[in-house]
Short mmCIF file of C-alpha atoms in Angstrom, two decimals:
data_model
loop_
_atom_site.label_atom_id
_atom_site.label_comp_id
_atom_site.label_asym_id
_atom_site.label_seq_id
_atom_site.Cartn_x
_atom_site.Cartn_y
_atom_site.Cartn_z
CA MET V 1 103.94 -44.85 -72.63
CA ALA V 2 103.64 -47.67 -69.67
CA ASP V 3 106.32 -47.89 -67.05
CA THR V 4 109.26 -50.18 -67.68
CA SER V 5 110.53 -53.27 -65.89
CA ILE V 6 113.30 -55.64 -66.57
CA LEU V 7 112.81 -59.30 -66.34
CA ARG V 8 115.64 -61.82 -66.27
CA LEU V 9 115.52 -65.21 -67.14
CA ALA V 10 117.67 -67.76 -65.50
CA GLU V 11 120.14 -70.07 -67.14
CA ASP V 12 117.77 -72.79 -65.95
CA LEU V 13 114.51 -72.28 -67.68
CA SER V 14 112.80 -74.16 -65.12
CA GLY V 15 114.16 -72.04 -62.24
CA ASN V 16 112.89 -68.93 -60.68
CA VAL V 17 113.24 -65.44 -62.57
CA SER V 18 114.05 -61.93 -61.18
CA TRP V 19 112.52 -58.59 -62.05
CA VAL V 20 112.89 -55.01 -61.22
CA ASN V 21 111.24 -51.60 -62.34
CA VAL V 22 113.52 -49.23 -64.30
CA ILE V 23 113.92 -46.11 -62.14
CA ALA V 24 114.84 -42.49 -63.47
CA ALA V 25 116.03 -41.05 -60.01
CA PRO V 26 119.67 -42.17 -59.37
CA GLU V 27 119.31 -41.83 -55.72
CA LYS V 28 116.48 -44.18 -55.57
CA THR V 29 117.12 -47.97 -55.16
CA ALA V 30 114.83 -50.25 -56.73
CA ASP V 31 113.42 -53.45 -55.23
CA VAL V 32 114.31 -56.81 -56.79
CA GLY V 33 111.40 -59.38 -56.99
CA GLN V 34 112.18 -63.18 -57.49
CA GLY V 35 109.69 -65.92 -58.26
CA THR V 36 108.08 -68.01 -61.10
CA LEU V 37 107.35 -66.64 -64.34
CA THR V 38 103.54 -66.74 -63.56
CA GLU V 39 104.36 -64.51 -60.50
CA ALA V 40 106.36 -62.18 -62.40
CA ALA V 41 103.55 -61.80 -64.88
CA THR V 42 101.07 -60.76 -62.10
CA GLN V 43 103.40 -58.18 -60.95
CA LEU V 44 104.36 -56.75 -64.11
CA THR V 45 100.76 -56.46 -65.46
CA GLY V 46 100.15 -53.29 -67.22
CA ARG V 47 103.93 -52.75 -67.49
CA ARG V 48 106.18 -52.56 -70.53
CA VAL V 49 108.84 -55.43 -69.94
CA ILE V 50 112.23 -55.82 -71.34
CA VAL V 51 113.32 -59.24 -70.91
CA LEU V 52 117.03 -60.23 -70.09
CA VAL V 53 118.25 -63.34 -71.48
CA PRO V 54 121.40 -65.42 -70.43
CA SER V 55 124.43 -64.19 -72.22
CA THR V 56 125.89 -67.66 -71.67
CA ARG V 57 123.60 -69.03 -74.19
CA LEU V 58 124.39 -66.70 -77.13
CA LEU V 59 127.26 -65.30 -78.87
CA LEU V 60 128.17 -61.52 -79.20
CA THR V 61 130.45 -60.84 -82.20
CA SER V 62 130.98 -58.65 -85.04
CA ALA V 63 131.33 -58.78 -88.96
CA HIS V 64 132.83 -56.63 -91.69
CA ILE V 65 130.17 -56.14 -94.15
CA PRO V 66 130.76 -53.55 -97.18
CA THR V 67 127.36 -52.04 -97.17
CA ARG V 68 125.24 -50.01 -95.07
CA ASN V 69 121.78 -51.55 -96.34
CA ARG V 70 120.62 -53.36 -93.54
CA GLN V 71 118.81 -56.02 -95.51
CA ARG V 72 121.84 -56.82 -97.46
CA ILE V 73 123.73 -56.79 -94.07
CA LEU V 74 121.30 -59.38 -92.64
CA ALA V 75 121.33 -61.59 -95.51
CA ALA V 76 125.42 -61.68 -95.71
CA VAL V 77 126.28 -62.03 -91.89
CA PRO V 78 125.28 -65.94 -91.44
CA ASN V 79 127.74 -66.79 -94.41
CA VAL V 80 130.37 -64.10 -93.23
CA LEU V 81 130.04 -65.85 -89.50
CA GLU V 82 129.68 -69.41 -90.76
CA GLU V 83 133.34 -70.30 -90.10
CA GLN V 84 133.23 -68.93 -86.52
CA ILE V 85 130.29 -71.04 -85.61
CA ALA V 86 130.10 -74.60 -85.25
CA ASP V 87 126.28 -74.99 -85.51
CA ASP V 88 124.29 -75.28 -88.77
CA ILE V 89 123.65 -71.48 -89.46
CA ASP V 90 119.97 -72.52 -90.71
CA ASP V 91 119.40 -73.26 -87.07
CA LEU V 92 120.39 -69.79 -85.84
CA HIS V 93 119.09 -66.42 -85.49
CA PHE V 94 121.24 -63.42 -86.04
CA ALA V 95 120.21 -60.05 -84.51
CA LEU V 96 122.10 -56.77 -85.78
CA GLY V 97 123.47 -54.21 -83.59
CA GLN V 98 125.16 -51.02 -84.31
CA HIS V 99 128.20 -50.24 -86.37
CA GLY V 100 131.52 -49.80 -84.37
CA ALA V 101 134.02 -47.03 -85.03
CA ASP V 102 135.99 -49.57 -87.10
CA GLY V 103 133.02 -50.34 -89.36
CA ARG V 104 132.20 -53.73 -88.16
CA ILE V 105 128.65 -54.40 -87.07
CA GLN V 106 127.52 -55.89 -84.01
CA VAL V 107 125.79 -59.09 -84.14
CA ALA V 108 124.16 -61.47 -81.51
CA VAL V 109 123.72 -64.99 -82.25
CA VAL V 110 121.39 -67.57 -80.62
CA ALA V 111 119.67 -70.76 -81.48
CA LYS V 112 116.20 -70.62 -83.09
CA SER V 113 115.30 -73.38 -80.78
CA LEU V 114 116.17 -71.46 -77.79
CA MET V 115 114.33 -68.46 -78.98
CA ALA V 116 111.24 -70.44 -79.36
CA ASP V 117 111.72 -71.73 -76.03
CA TRP V 118 112.02 -68.50 -74.29
CA LEU V 119 109.05 -66.81 -76.20
CA SER V 120 106.74 -69.83 -75.61
CA ARG V 121 107.31 -69.68 -71.94
CA LEU V 122 106.97 -65.99 -71.81
CA HIS V 123 103.91 -66.03 -73.85
CA GLU V 124 102.43 -69.09 -71.52
CA ALA V 125 102.89 -66.87 -68.58
CA GLY V 126 101.05 -64.16 -70.20
CA ILE V 127 104.23 -61.93 -70.94
CA ARG V 128 104.70 -60.03 -74.33
CA PRO V 129 108.40 -58.71 -74.25
CA ALA V 130 108.89 -55.28 -75.64
CA MET V 131 112.55 -56.15 -76.00
CA LEU V 132 114.64 -59.41 -75.68
CA VAL V 133 118.21 -58.66 -74.90
CA PRO V 134 121.51 -60.36 -73.65
CA ASP V 135 121.74 -59.49 -69.89
CA MET V 136 125.48 -58.41 -70.37
CA LEU V 137 124.40 -55.69 -72.19
CA ALA V 138 122.13 -54.25 -69.66
CA LEU V 139 124.99 -53.80 -67.40
CA PRO V 140 126.07 -50.06 -67.01
CA TYR V 141 128.65 -48.88 -69.31
CA GLU V 142 130.98 -46.01 -69.02
CA PRO V 143 133.39 -45.04 -72.09
CA GLY V 144 136.74 -46.01 -71.21
CA GLY V 145 135.96 -48.79 -68.81
CA TRP V 146 134.65 -52.29 -68.80
CA THR V 147 131.95 -53.47 -66.32
CA LEU V 148 131.92 -56.69 -64.61
CA GLY V 149 129.04 -58.44 -62.92
CA GLU V 150 128.21 -61.80 -61.34
CA ILE V 151 124.71 -63.32 -61.01
CA ASP V 152 123.43 -66.91 -60.31
CA ARG V 153 127.46 -67.65 -60.33
CA TYR V 154 127.94 -66.58 -63.77
CA GLY V 155 130.29 -63.90 -64.83
CA LEU V 156 129.17 -61.05 -67.25
CA VAL V 157 131.63 -58.65 -68.75
CA ARG V 158 130.70 -55.50 -70.76
CA THR V 159 133.54 -54.55 -72.88
CA GLY V 160 131.88 -52.01 -75.12
CA ARG V 161 128.50 -50.56 -75.85
CA GLN V 162 127.23 -53.75 -77.50
CA SER V 163 130.28 -56.30 -77.11
CA GLY V 164 131.10 -58.33 -74.28
CA PHE V 165 131.13 -62.09 -73.14
CA ALA V 166 129.92 -64.32 -70.30
CA CYS V 167 131.22 -67.34 -68.51
CA ASP V 168 130.94 -69.57 -65.36
CA PHE V 169 132.36 -67.46 -62.66
CA GLU V 170 134.85 -69.79 -61.75
CA ASN V 171 136.69 -69.09 -65.32
CA LEU V 172 136.21 -65.29 -64.96
CA ALA V 173 139.44 -64.23 -63.83
CA ALA V 174 141.25 -66.33 -66.70
CA LEU V 175 139.16 -65.19 -69.26
CA LEU V 176 139.12 -61.55 -68.02
CA THR V 177 143.18 -61.75 -68.07
CA ALA V 178 142.95 -62.91 -71.89
CA ALA V 179 140.72 -60.39 -72.84
CA LEU V 180 142.77 -57.57 -71.53
CA ALA V 181 145.92 -59.00 -73.01
CA GLU V 182 143.94 -59.14 -76.11
CA ALA V 183 142.75 -55.78 -76.23
CA GLY V 184 146.49 -54.30 -75.94
CA ALA V 185 146.36 -50.52 -76.21
CA THR V 186 142.67 -50.43 -76.08
CA LYS V 187 142.21 -52.06 -72.88
CA PRO V 188 139.94 -50.20 -70.22
CA GLU V 189 141.38 -47.58 -67.91
CA PHE V 190 139.21 -48.99 -65.17
CA LEU V 191 136.84 -51.68 -64.28
CA LEU V 192 133.07 -51.34 -62.77
CA ALA V 193 132.66 -54.19 -60.45
CA VAL V 194 128.92 -55.05 -59.78
CA GLN V 195 128.04 -57.76 -57.32
CA ILE V 196 131.43 -59.43 -57.39
CA ALA V 197 131.56 -61.65 -54.30
CA ASP V 198 135.24 -62.39 -54.89
CA ALA V 199 136.97 -58.89 -55.22
CA SER V 200 140.33 -60.58 -56.10
CA VAL V 201 138.89 -61.38 -59.54
CA ALA V 202 138.83 -57.76 -60.75
CA ALA V 203 141.72 -56.60 -58.50
CA ALA V 204 143.87 -59.25 -60.27
CA SER V 205 143.68 -57.26 -63.57
CA GLY V 206 145.99 -54.60 -62.24
CA ILE V 207 143.55 -51.77 -63.27
CA GLU V 208 141.62 -49.47 -61.13
CA VAL V 209 138.34 -51.02 -59.80
CA ARG V 210 135.30 -49.02 -59.23
CA ALA V 211 133.02 -51.08 -57.05
CA LEU V 212 129.14 -50.21 -57.37
CA PRO V 213 126.92 -50.80 -54.29
CA ASP V 214 123.96 -52.28 -56.28
CA THR V 215 123.11 -55.99 -57.25
CA VAL V 216 123.35 -56.65 -61.05
CA MET V 217 119.36 -56.22 -61.54
CA GLN V 218 119.47 -52.75 -59.37
CA ALA V 219 122.49 -51.57 -61.46
CA CYS V 220 120.45 -52.41 -64.78
CA SER V 221 117.52 -50.58 -63.35
CA ARG V 222 119.34 -47.41 -62.87
CA GLY V 223 121.09 -46.69 -66.22
CA LEU V 224 119.20 -48.82 -68.86
CA ASP V 225 120.37 -47.25 -72.21
CA GLU V 226 117.75 -48.71 -74.59
CA PRO V 227 119.45 -47.55 -77.71
CA GLN V 228 122.57 -49.40 -76.79
CA LEU V 229 120.94 -52.81 -76.47
CA ILE V 230 120.80 -55.41 -79.14
CA ASP V 231 117.00 -56.56 -79.35
CA LEU V 232 116.82 -60.11 -80.47
CA LEU V 233 113.12 -59.47 -81.43
CA GLN V 234 114.14 -58.93 -85.28
CA GLY V 235 113.44 -60.48 -88.36
CA ASP V 236 111.29 -63.56 -87.94
CA TYR V 237 110.90 -62.63 -84.01
CA SER V 238 110.06 -58.81 -84.74
CA ARG V 239 106.77 -57.60 -83.23
CA ARG V 240 105.61 -56.67 -86.81
CA GLU V 241 106.33 -60.19 -87.93
CA GLN V 242 104.60 -61.89 -84.99
CA ILE V 243 101.62 -59.61 -85.42
CA GLY V 244 101.44 -60.58 -89.19
CA LYS V 245 101.65 -64.39 -88.18
CA ARG V 246 98.65 -64.05 -86.07
CA TRP V 247 96.48 -62.16 -88.66
CA ARG V 248 97.68 -63.87 -91.74
CA PRO V 249 95.50 -67.07 -91.02
CA TRP V 250 92.29 -65.02 -90.30
CA ARG V 251 90.66 -65.91 -93.44
CA ALA V 252 91.34 -69.48 -93.42
CA THR V 253 90.03 -69.46 -89.59
CA ALA V 254 86.85 -67.73 -90.50
CA ALA V 255 86.18 -70.05 -93.53
CA LEU V 256 86.85 -73.02 -91.03
CA ALA V 257 84.43 -71.67 -88.86
CA ALA V 258 81.96 -71.05 -91.41
CA VAL V 259 82.24 -74.64 -92.78
CA TRP V 260 82.43 -76.14 -89.30
CA LEU V 261 78.65 -74.87 -89.21
CA VAL V 262 77.79 -76.91 -92.37
CA VAL V 263 79.80 -80.01 -91.38
CA HIS V 264 78.66 -80.16 -87.65
CA VAL V 265 75.04 -80.30 -88.17
CA GLY V 266 75.09 -81.86 -91.57
CA LEU V 267 73.19 -79.36 -93.52
CA THR V 268 74.04 -76.62 -96.35
CA VAL V 269 73.62 -73.05 -95.15
CA THR V 270 70.40 -72.88 -97.43
CA ASP V 271 68.91 -75.77 -95.52
CA TYR V 272 69.87 -74.13 -92.21
CA VAL V 273 68.30 -70.75 -93.02
CA ARG V 274 65.26 -72.54 -94.29
CA LEU V 275 64.86 -74.65 -91.09
CA SER V 276 65.67 -71.86 -88.97
CA ARG V 277 62.31 -70.01 -90.16
CA GLU V 278 60.34 -72.85 -88.88
CA ASP V 279 62.12 -73.52 -85.36
CA GLY V 280 62.74 -70.47 -83.24
CA TRP V 281 65.29 -72.31 -81.00
CA LEU V 282 67.31 -73.54 -84.26
CA ALA V 283 67.00 -69.79 -85.43
CA GLU V 284 68.77 -68.51 -82.05
CA GLN V 285 71.65 -71.46 -82.51
CA VAL V 286 72.20 -70.20 -86.20
CA THR V 287 72.26 -66.64 -85.18
CA GLN V 288 74.86 -67.22 -82.33
CA VAL V 289 77.12 -69.24 -84.65
CA TYR V 290 77.11 -66.79 -87.40
CA ARG V 291 78.16 -64.08 -84.92
CA ASP V 292 80.68 -66.23 -83.27
CA THR V 293 82.02 -66.78 -87.11
CA PHE V 294 81.79 -63.17 -88.09
CA PRO V 295 81.95 -61.12 -84.99
CA ASP V 296 82.12 -57.73 -87.13
CA ALA V 297 78.58 -58.42 -88.49
CA ARG V 298 75.97 -55.99 -87.89
CA ALA V 299 72.57 -56.90 -86.57
CA ILE V 300 71.02 -58.90 -89.41
CA ASP V 301 67.41 -60.31 -90.16
CA ILE V 302 67.71 -64.12 -90.32
CA SER V 303 66.10 -63.92 -93.55
CA LEU V 304 69.37 -62.21 -95.13
CA MET V 305 71.58 -64.24 -93.22
CA GLU V 306 72.22 -66.90 -95.93
CA ARG V 307 72.72 -64.12 -98.54
CA GLU V 308 75.47 -62.38 -96.08
CA MET V 309 77.12 -65.80 -95.32
CA MET V 310 77.48 -66.65 -98.85
CA ARG V 311 78.97 -63.26 -99.73
CA ARG V 312 81.43 -63.65 -96.68
CA LEU V 313 82.38 -67.18 -98.21
CA GLY V 314 82.79 -65.82 -101.50
CA GLU V 315 85.08 -63.17 -100.24
CA LEU V 316 87.34 -65.84 -98.34
CA ARG V 317 87.41 -67.84 -101.46
CA GLY V 318 88.90 -64.82 -103.31
CA GLY V 319 91.55 -64.37 -100.55
CA GLY V 320 94.22 -66.57 -101.69
CA THR V 321 94.92 -70.11 -102.58
CA ALA V 322 95.19 -71.14 -99.10
CA ASP V 323 91.55 -70.34 -98.49
CA ALA V 324 90.54 -71.95 -101.64
CA GLY V 325 92.39 -75.07 -100.75
CA LEU V 326 90.62 -75.30 -97.34
CA LEU V 327 87.24 -75.03 -98.74
CA ALA V 328 87.95 -77.47 -101.58
CA LEU V 329 89.19 -79.81 -99.12
CA LEU V 330 86.24 -79.51 -96.70
CA GLY V 331 83.89 -79.76 -99.61
CA GLU V 332 85.13 -83.15 -100.56
CA VAL V 333 84.97 -84.56 -97.10
CA SER V 334 81.79 -82.89 -95.42
CA GLN V 335 79.47 -85.20 -96.95
CA SER V 336 81.15 -88.33 -95.40
CA LEU V 337 81.56 -86.66 -91.93
CA ALA V 338 78.01 -85.29 -91.75
CA THR V 339 76.32 -88.74 -92.56
CA THR V 340 78.67 -90.86 -90.19
CA GLY V 341 76.54 -91.69 -87.21
CA GLY V 342 77.61 -91.02 -83.81
CA LEU V 343 80.57 -88.86 -84.95
CA GLU V 344 81.11 -85.59 -83.17
CA LEU V 345 84.03 -83.01 -84.09
CA GLN V 346 86.11 -81.59 -81.35
CA ARG V 347 88.60 -79.72 -83.29
CA MET V 348 89.53 -79.19 -86.61
CA SER V 349 92.85 -77.26 -87.95
CA TYR V 350 94.19 -76.33 -91.54
CA ASN V 351 97.56 -75.78 -92.78
CA ASP V 352 99.47 -76.31 -95.91
CA GLY V 353 96.86 -78.47 -97.73
CA GLN V 354 96.20 -80.57 -94.87
CA ILE V 355 93.17 -80.97 -92.43
CA ASP V 356 93.67 -82.29 -88.94
CA LEU V 357 90.80 -83.43 -87.33
CA ALA V 358 89.99 -84.41 -83.57
CA LEU V 359 86.73 -86.42 -83.20
CA THR V 360 84.68 -88.90 -81.28
CA ILE V 361 82.87 -91.75 -82.72
CA LYS V 362 80.77 -94.55 -81.13
CA ASP V 363 83.34 -97.58 -81.80
CA LEU V 364 86.40 -98.58 -84.00
CA GLN V 365 84.26 -100.08 -86.89
CA GLY V 366 82.65 -96.83 -87.34
CA LEU V 367 85.87 -94.96 -87.50
CA ASP V 368 87.25 -97.54 -89.87
CA LYS V 369 84.14 -97.26 -92.01
CA LEU V 370 84.69 -93.40 -92.15
CA LYS V 371 88.37 -93.73 -93.22
CA GLN V 372 87.23 -96.31 -95.93
CA GLN V 373 84.79 -93.56 -97.30
CA LEU V 374 87.26 -90.85 -97.36
CA ALA V 375 89.90 -92.88 -98.88
CA VAL V 376 87.97 -93.85 -101.98
CA ILE V 377 87.57 -89.83 -102.75
CA PRO V 378 89.72 -89.26 -105.62
CA GLY V 379 92.72 -87.05 -104.84
CA LEU V 380 92.68 -87.70 -101.17
CA ASP V 381 95.14 -89.20 -98.72
CA VAL V 382 93.70 -90.19 -95.44
CA ALA V 383 95.52 -91.53 -92.15
CA ILE V 384 94.57 -92.41 -88.65
CA GLN V 385 97.03 -90.68 -86.39
CA SER V 386 95.37 -91.95 -83.11
CA ALA V 387 92.84 -93.91 -81.91
CA SER V 388 91.68 -94.68 -78.27
CA ALA V 389 88.62 -96.12 -76.51
CA ARG V 390 87.12 -94.06 -73.45
CA ASP V 391 83.96 -93.76 -71.84
CA ASN V 392 82.10 -95.96 -74.31
CA GLN V 393 83.33 -94.04 -77.42
CA VAL V 394 86.42 -93.63 -79.35
CA GLU V 395 88.61 -90.69 -79.58
CA ALA V 396 90.51 -90.35 -82.80
CA ARG V 397 92.72 -87.98 -84.79
CA LEU V 398 92.47 -88.13 -88.48
CA GLN V 399 94.66 -86.42 -91.02
CA ILE V 400 93.30 -85.43 -94.57
CA LYS V 401 95.41 -84.19 -97.33
CA GLY V 402 95.18 -83.80 -100.99
CA LYS V 403 97.67 -86.15 -102.81
CA ALA V 404 99.15 -83.01 -104.80
CA SER V 405 100.01 -81.18 -101.68
#
């Protein structure tokens, strides 16, 4: 297994991040790095990365669900917690933790939009997190105690294995006092203080304070207990689901690439192969596009390429309604595209019965004529999304969909 590093995202997503390598030897002190996400990605290349997200941007809570079936719990949790949460539960992601001694299950709640933003920024930098974790739960934890930490002028309080809260540091003393009063007989025997600049915050509690010499990031690197973390990468954000999402469109993508060949040169596959026998240069182009479309194909004689490509397209047609819809829709529009003079396709995408085309064409009159040709095809809705003149040509985006979709 690759060595593990911890990367913490700041409250301000446009700001710098910090990172540290997890160390097994308690007598060693890890060096903490700071910089941009791109710089972090360079430093963490080849390492397993656990990403800490600001606990101030999410809610840690618990719920009593009378079942141990995880799927049933996940289905019930949003409704059980709905009254505690001001936001629409459909806009929220719920990640499950462990059951506590009281039978309640710990839950982390975060906005789906924020999850998307975090993951988008990480992926753009080339970082694929192994886990996405509230930063307060990465603080060291000792049974019988609570842990306090300060980072970026935010206070973090870990009150249990999978519980705690976060706030602006200015409000930490007041919230800590209230939390201790609410804990009553279960209040901690001591407080672990990590990087607390104002020692009076912890001392005011009247409970024994044990100060740790590390920074928050160094303390996290020493005793990270992964089984006690709540990983936000669950459900729609799980690694399995993300891999599935990347693989699911492969049939439609392969079909799109195959039909792109037909549309781009304005010929059928049969014509393409026939002409390739007459022109050596064209044969090389056919072979290259064929290999780009079907990278797993074995070396194949060009005389067999037509049969193989048709077989592949047949498989794609049998792969599901999404593929059939794509091929049917392209079959309707390919002739108009291929016969339009001065047209060059730049990009093509397909989703939910709809094709989006990015193209260049010689002038606006040609674009309008193309739209009219497509619009008269029964069962199609055609819309020009944008059109702009540049360098003696027109760049345009077309949206084409079946009226039944």
